[in-house]
Coordinates of C-alpha atoms in Angstrom, one line a residue:
M29 CA 172.9 83.6 114.0
N30 CA 169.6 82.7 113.1
D31 CA 168.5 81.1 109.3
W32 CA 165.0 81.8 110.3
Q33 CA 163.4 79.0 108.0
G34 CA 159.8 79.8 106.7
F35 CA 160.8 82.9 105.5
S36 CA 162.1 83.9 102.0
P37 CA 165.8 86.1 101.7
L38 CA 165.3 89.7 102.3
N39 CA 164.9 91.2 98.5
D40 CA 164.9 94.6 96.8
F41 CA 161.8 95.8 98.4
T42 CA 162.4 94.0 102.0
G43 CA 165.8 94.7 102.5
P44 CA 165.4 98.3 102.3
L45 CA 162.7 98.6 104.8
L46 CA 164.4 96.4 107.5
D47 CA 167.6 98.9 107.0
N48 CA 165.8 101.5 107.7
L49 CA 163.4 100.4 110.7
K50 CA 166.9 99.5 112.3
R51 CA 167.4 103.6 112.4
H52 CA 163.8 104.0 113.1
P53 CA 162.6 101.2 115.3
K54 CA 158.8 101.1 115.9
R55 CA 156.4 99.7 118.0
I56 CA 153.9 97.3 115.9
V57 CA 150.3 95.8 117.5
F58 CA 149.5 92.6 116.3
P59 CA 145.4 92.1 117.7
E60 CA 145.4 88.8 117.5
G61 CA 148.7 88.4 119.4
E62 CA 147.6 84.2 120.1
D63 CA 148.8 82.8 116.7
V64 CA 152.2 81.1 116.5
R65 CA 153.1 82.8 113.4
V66 CA 152.5 86.0 114.9
L67 CA 155.1 85.0 117.3
R68 CA 158.0 83.9 114.7
V69 CA 157.3 86.7 113.4
S70 CA 158.1 89.0 116.5
Q71 CA 160.9 87.2 117.6
R72 CA 162.7 88.2 113.8
F73 CA 161.5 91.5 114.4
V74 CA 163.5 91.8 117.3
E75 CA 166.1 90.2 116.7
E76 CA 166.5 92.0 113.6
Q77 CA 166.2 95.2 115.4
A78 CA 163.1 96.8 114.0
G79 CA 161.3 97.5 116.5
A80 CA 159.5 96.4 119.7
P81 CA 156.4 93.8 118.9
I82 CA 152.8 94.4 120.6
L83 CA 151.2 91.1 121.0
L84 CA 147.6 91.5 122.2
G85 CA 145.8 88.2 124.3
R86 CA 146.0 86.0 127.1
R87 CA 149.1 86.1 128.6
E88 CA 149.3 82.6 129.8
V89 CA 148.0 81.3 126.1
I90 CA 150.9 83.2 124.2
A91 CA 153.3 81.8 126.8
R92 CA 152.9 78.5 126.7
M93 CA 152.0 78.9 123.0
A94 CA 156.0 80.3 122.6
E95 CA 157.9 77.6 125.0
M96 CA 155.7 74.6 122.8
N97 CA 157.7 76.3 119.6
G98 CA 161.2 77.2 121.0
I99 CA 160.1 80.4 120.5
S100 CA 161.5 83.9 122.3
L101 CA 159.9 86.6 123.4
K102 CA 161.9 88.5 124.9
F103 CA 161.2 92.0 124.3
V104 CA 157.7 91.0 123.4
R105 CA 155.5 93.0 125.1
I106 CA 151.9 91.2 126.1
I107 CA 148.3 92.5 126.9
E108 CA 145.3 91.6 127.8
P109 CA 143.1 94.9 126.9
E110 CA 140.0 93.5 129.3
K111 CA 142.8 93.8 132.2
S112 CA 144.8 97.0 131.2
S113 CA 145.3 99.4 132.9
D114 CA 144.9 101.9 130.3
L115 CA 141.1 100.2 129.3
Q116 CA 139.3 103.0 131.7
M117 CA 141.4 105.5 130.4
F118 CA 140.4 104.7 126.1
C119 CA 137.0 104.4 127.2
D120 CA 136.7 108.0 128.9
R121 CA 138.6 109.0 126.0
Y122 CA 136.0 107.6 123.0
E123 CA 133.0 108.4 124.9
R124 CA 133.7 112.0 125.0
A125 CA 135.2 111.6 120.8
E126 CA 131.5 110.1 120.3
Q127 CA 129.5 112.4 122.4
M128 CA 131.7 115.3 120.8
F129 CA 130.8 113.7 117.1
G130 CA 127.0 113.8 118.3
N131 CA 126.8 109.9 118.2
G132 CA 125.2 110.0 122.2
L133 CA 126.9 107.7 124.5
P134 CA 127.9 104.2 123.8
M135 CA 126.2 101.8 125.8
N136 CA 128.6 99.3 125.1
T137 CA 132.0 101.1 125.4
R138 CA 133.6 98.9 127.6
E139 CA 132.9 96.1 125.2
I140 CA 133.7 98.2 122.0
V141 CA 137.1 99.4 123.1
S142 CA 138.3 96.2 124.8
E143 CA 138.0 94.6 121.6
P144 CA 141.6 93.8 120.2
V145 CA 141.7 96.3 117.1
H146 CA 140.1 99.1 118.5
F147 CA 142.3 98.7 121.4
A148 CA 144.9 98.7 119.1
A149 CA 143.8 101.9 117.4
M150 CA 143.7 103.5 120.6
M151 CA 147.1 102.5 121.9
V152 CA 148.7 104.3 118.1
L153 CA 146.0 107.2 118.8
Y154 CA 147.2 108.0 122.4
G155 CA 150.8 107.0 121.4
Q156 CA 151.7 103.8 123.3
A157 CA 152.2 102.1 119.4
D158 CA 153.3 103.1 115.9
A159 CA 151.3 100.4 113.5
I160 CA 148.9 98.0 113.7
V161 CA 148.9 94.0 111.6
A162 CA 146.0 92.9 111.9
G163 CA 143.4 90.5 110.0
N164 CA 145.1 87.2 110.5
M165 CA 142.8 85.7 112.6
K166 CA 139.6 87.5 111.5
R167 CA 137.3 88.2 108.9
V168 CA 138.5 91.1 106.3
A169 CA 135.3 92.9 106.7
S170 CA 135.7 92.9 110.3
V171 CA 139.1 94.8 110.3
F172 CA 138.0 97.0 107.9
R173 CA 134.6 97.6 110.5
A174 CA 136.7 98.7 113.5
V175 CA 138.8 100.8 111.7
N176 CA 136.8 102.9 109.0
K177 CA 135.5 105.5 112.0
Y178 CA 139.2 106.6 112.4
R179 CA 139.7 107.9 108.8
Q180 CA 142.2 110.9 108.2
D181 CA 139.0 112.4 106.7
P182 CA 135.3 111.4 107.1
V183 CA 134.1 112.8 103.5
P184 CA 132.6 110.5 100.9
T185 CA 135.4 111.2 98.4
K186 CA 138.2 109.9 101.0
P187 CA 137.1 106.6 101.7
L188 CA 138.7 103.9 103.7
F189 CA 140.6 101.9 100.9
A190 CA 143.6 99.3 100.2
I191 CA 146.8 99.1 98.9
S192 CA 148.5 95.8 97.3
I193 CA 152.1 95.8 97.2
V194 CA 154.0 93.2 94.9
L195 CA 157.0 92.6 93.8
V196 CA 158.0 91.2 90.6
P197 CA 161.1 89.8 89.5
E198 CA 160.6 89.5 86.0
F199 CA 158.9 92.7 85.2
S200 CA 162.1 94.0 86.6
K201 CA 164.1 92.2 84.1
K202 CA 161.7 92.7 81.4
F203 CA 160.9 96.0 81.8
G204 CA 163.3 97.8 83.7
G205 CA 162.5 99.6 87.3
R206 CA 162.9 97.6 90.2
G207 CA 160.0 95.3 89.6
V208 CA 158.0 96.7 92.6
Y209 CA 154.3 98.3 92.3
F210 CA 151.9 99.6 94.5
L211 CA 148.0 98.2 93.5
A212 CA 144.9 100.2 94.4
D213 CA 142.0 100.0 95.7
T214 CA 142.3 95.9 96.4
G215 CA 140.4 95.4 98.7
V216 CA 137.1 98.0 99.7
N217 CA 135.6 100.0 97.4
P218 CA 133.6 98.3 94.5
E219 CA 133.8 101.3 92.1
P220 CA 135.2 104.1 92.8
T221 CA 134.2 107.5 91.8
V222 CA 136.3 109.8 90.1
E223 CA 137.0 111.6 93.1
N224 CA 137.8 108.2 94.7
M225 CA 140.0 107.1 92.6
A226 CA 141.9 110.8 92.1
Y227 CA 142.5 110.5 95.7
F228 CA 143.7 107.0 95.8
A229 CA 145.9 107.7 92.8
V230 CA 147.8 111.0 95.2
E231 CA 147.8 108.7 98.6
T232 CA 149.7 106.1 96.9
A233 CA 152.2 107.7 95.2
K234 CA 153.0 109.5 98.2
M235 CA 153.6 105.8 99.6
A236 CA 155.3 105.0 96.9
R237 CA 157.3 107.8 97.1
H238 CA 158.3 107.4 100.5
M239 CA 159.1 103.3 100.5
L240 CA 160.8 104.0 97.0
G241 CA 162.6 107.1 98.1
K242 CA 162.1 108.7 94.4
S243 CA 159.3 109.8 92.3
V244 CA 156.7 107.7 91.3
R245 CA 154.7 107.2 87.9
V246 CA 150.9 107.1 88.2
A247 CA 148.9 104.7 85.6
M248 CA 145.3 105.3 86.0
L249 CA 144.4 101.9 84.3
S250 CA 142.2 101.4 81.6
A251 CA 141.3 98.8 78.5
S252 CA 141.7 102.1 76.8
T253 CA 144.6 104.3 76.8
S254 CA 143.3 108.0 75.2
G255 CA 140.5 107.3 73.7
S256 CA 141.5 104.1 71.7
V257 CA 138.2 102.1 72.1
P258 CA 135.9 104.3 71.9
E259 CA 133.2 102.7 72.9
L260 CA 134.5 101.6 76.6
A261 CA 132.9 103.4 79.1
A262 CA 136.5 105.3 80.2
D263 CA 135.2 108.8 80.7
R264 CA 135.5 108.2 84.5
T265 CA 138.9 106.9 84.1
R266 CA 140.3 109.9 82.4
A267 CA 138.1 112.2 84.4
A268 CA 139.8 110.8 87.9
A269 CA 143.6 110.9 86.0
A270 CA 142.5 114.7 85.6
L271 CA 141.5 115.2 88.8
A272 CA 144.7 113.8 90.2
K273 CA 146.9 115.8 88.2
S274 CA 145.4 119.1 89.5
M275 CA 145.6 117.4 92.9
V276 CA 149.4 116.9 92.4
Q277 CA 150.0 120.4 90.8
K278 CA 148.4 122.4 93.9
D279 CA 150.5 119.8 96.2
C280 CA 153.4 121.0 94.4
L281 CA 154.3 117.7 93.8
N282 CA 155.1 117.9 90.1
N283 CA 158.4 116.7 89.5
E284 CA 157.8 113.6 92.5
I285 CA 154.4 112.2 91.0
S286 CA 153.7 111.8 87.4
I287 CA 150.0 110.9 86.6
E288 CA 148.8 108.8 83.3
G289 CA 145.3 107.7 82.0
E290 CA 143.6 106.7 81.4
I291 CA 146.2 104.0 79.3
Q292 CA 145.9 100.1 79.3
I293 CA 148.4 98.0 81.1
D294 CA 150.9 97.2 78.6
A295 CA 151.2 100.7 77.8
A296 CA 152.2 101.7 81.8
L297 CA 155.2 99.3 81.8
S298 CA 156.6 98.8 78.6
S299 CA 157.9 101.5 76.8
D300 CA 157.6 100.0 74.1
S301 CA 154.5 99.5 73.6
Y302 CA 154.2 103.2 75.4
S303 CA 155.7 104.4 72.4
V304 CA 153.2 103.1 70.3
R305 CA 150.2 104.0 71.6
V306 CA 151.1 107.4 73.7
H307 CA 154.5 108.6 72.7
R308 CA 156.8 107.7 70.2
N309 CA 160.5 107.2 70.9
S310 CA 159.3 107.2 74.8
M311 CA 162.0 105.5 77.2
L312 CA 159.6 106.2 80.5
Q313 CA 160.6 103.3 83.3
P314 CA 157.6 101.4 83.9
S315 CA 154.7 102.8 86.2
E316 CA 154.9 102.0 89.8
V317 CA 151.3 102.9 91.3
W318 CA 148.2 100.8 89.6
V319 CA 145.2 102.4 90.2
F320 CA 141.8 100.0 88.5
P321 CA 138.8 101.4 87.8
T322 CA 136.7 98.7 89.8
L323 CA 137.4 96.5 92.5
D324 CA 136.7 93.4 89.8
A325 CA 139.3 94.7 87.9
A326 CA 142.0 95.1 91.1
D327 CA 141.4 92.0 92.5
I328 CA 141.7 90.2 89.7
S329 CA 144.9 91.2 88.3
K330 CA 146.5 91.2 91.8
K331 CA 145.6 87.1 92.5
L332 CA 146.7 86.3 88.8
L333 CA 150.1 88.5 89.6
C334 CA 150.4 86.7 93.2
M335 CA 150.0 83.0 91.3
M336 CA 153.4 83.4 89.6
P337 CA 155.6 81.7 91.8
S338 CA 158.3 84.4 92.2
V339 CA 156.1 87.2 93.1
Y340 CA 156.1 88.8 96.9
N341 CA 152.8 90.5 97.9
Y342 CA 152.4 92.6 100.7
G343 CA 149.4 93.9 102.8
L344 CA 146.5 94.9 102.3
I345 CA 147.4 98.2 103.4
L346 CA 144.7 100.3 104.7
G347 CA 145.3 103.9 103.2
G348 CA 143.0 107.0 104.5
L349 CA 143.7 106.6 108.5
L350 CA 145.0 108.3 111.3
F351 CA 147.7 105.9 111.6
P352 CA 149.6 102.9 109.2
I353 CA 147.8 99.6 109.8
A354 CA 147.8 96.2 107.5
Q355 CA 145.2 93.8 106.6
L356 CA 146.5 90.5 106.3
P357 CA 144.4 87.2 105.0
R358 CA 143.5 84.8 107.7
L359 CA 145.8 82.3 105.5
T360 CA 148.8 84.2 105.4
D361 CA 152.2 83.0 106.0
E362 CA 154.9 84.1 108.3
D363 CA 157.9 85.5 105.4
R364 CA 154.5 87.6 104.2
M365 CA 153.4 88.4 107.6
F366 CA 156.9 90.0 108.6
G367 CA 156.8 92.0 104.8
T368 CA 153.9 93.8 105.6
A369 CA 155.3 94.8 109.3
L370 CA 158.2 95.9 107.5
V371 CA 156.2 98.2 105.2
V372 CA 153.6 99.8 108.4
G373 CA 157.1 100.1 110.3
N374 CA 158.1 101.9 107.1
E375 CA 154.4 104.3 107.5
A376 CA 155.1 105.1 110.7
I377 CA 158.0 106.9 109.8
K378 CA 156.9 108.3 108.0
F379 CA 153.9 109.5 110.3
H380 CA 155.9 110.7 112.7
L381 CA 157.8 113.0 109.6
L382 CA 154.5 114.8 109.1
Y383 CA 153.3 114.5 112.6
P384 CA 156.4 115.5 115.1
Q385 CA 154.1 115.9 118.1
G386 CA 152.2 113.4 117.6
V387 CA 148.6 112.7 115.2
A388 CA 145.9 114.7 117.3
P389 CA 143.9 111.7 118.0
L390 CA 140.1 112.0 117.2
Y391 CA 138.9 109.7 119.8

């Protein structure tokens, strides 16, 4: 049995995700496959029976890298996009979609589609894979640009956004709950609108509900709770909370998703603080979903949390797209990469439940 050196033990979040994938294995595409971290994660993914990894890259480079590091590529598929027999089909479909949307015929279709992230996206859209883990060798912006055209609903109120999932064991001990929190938007929109924040809240709550298998609470975060700091411009957060509540009600999700806001972080986590700031004698569990008013606030909060030695961090999981995809930082470690692959694999399970015949692709 492999002792999985370099990986942390499975925890209260990743353990159930792996068990779920063992029952519903998925095909995960790694567009930057020429990376020894990806190879180790792929080997573990196979040996844990979580699914079938697909690596994009030069076959001989990946094979040599695996041999030099003693890594098995059994049941790992390797594809060179430029040499793939599917490349022309993907190009034809891409051109038809661009013309349908009035964008004209691209001059460099083959170059666009053979770019690894684009190629991975086409694989998922056309049923040849289930989810993507990208960014381990690319700048964040390059992945965002590549996938932004594959949005579920290309309107300004529903933009691409990013979710970070953090496991904070200390918070579980102090405040109750499982200590798993879903933070949005932690990567894309500097100052989201009211409509943006409401959209982030509902979509992130749906993800959290799926991952945790239970009803969830959403905290629309601010430095004010119910107008407690009158001079603070919290109107945007307050309005976003009201809009998110109406969206939840419209979707008949009231029993599964509750929205609080605007609310301060201590009241969102601690029942003692909540009883003082919001409602006396409350015994509510901590909010699992945190929606931030700005990217500054989200990024600072996430990075402070992740500096704690016992915290696990997964993502960025990109929301609002036609398929599950994660954007990893280039300095990611194998443990975070494996956990993030488990997350998007589980997101793919949800996609298959929602769209049993497959997503009708736009490209």
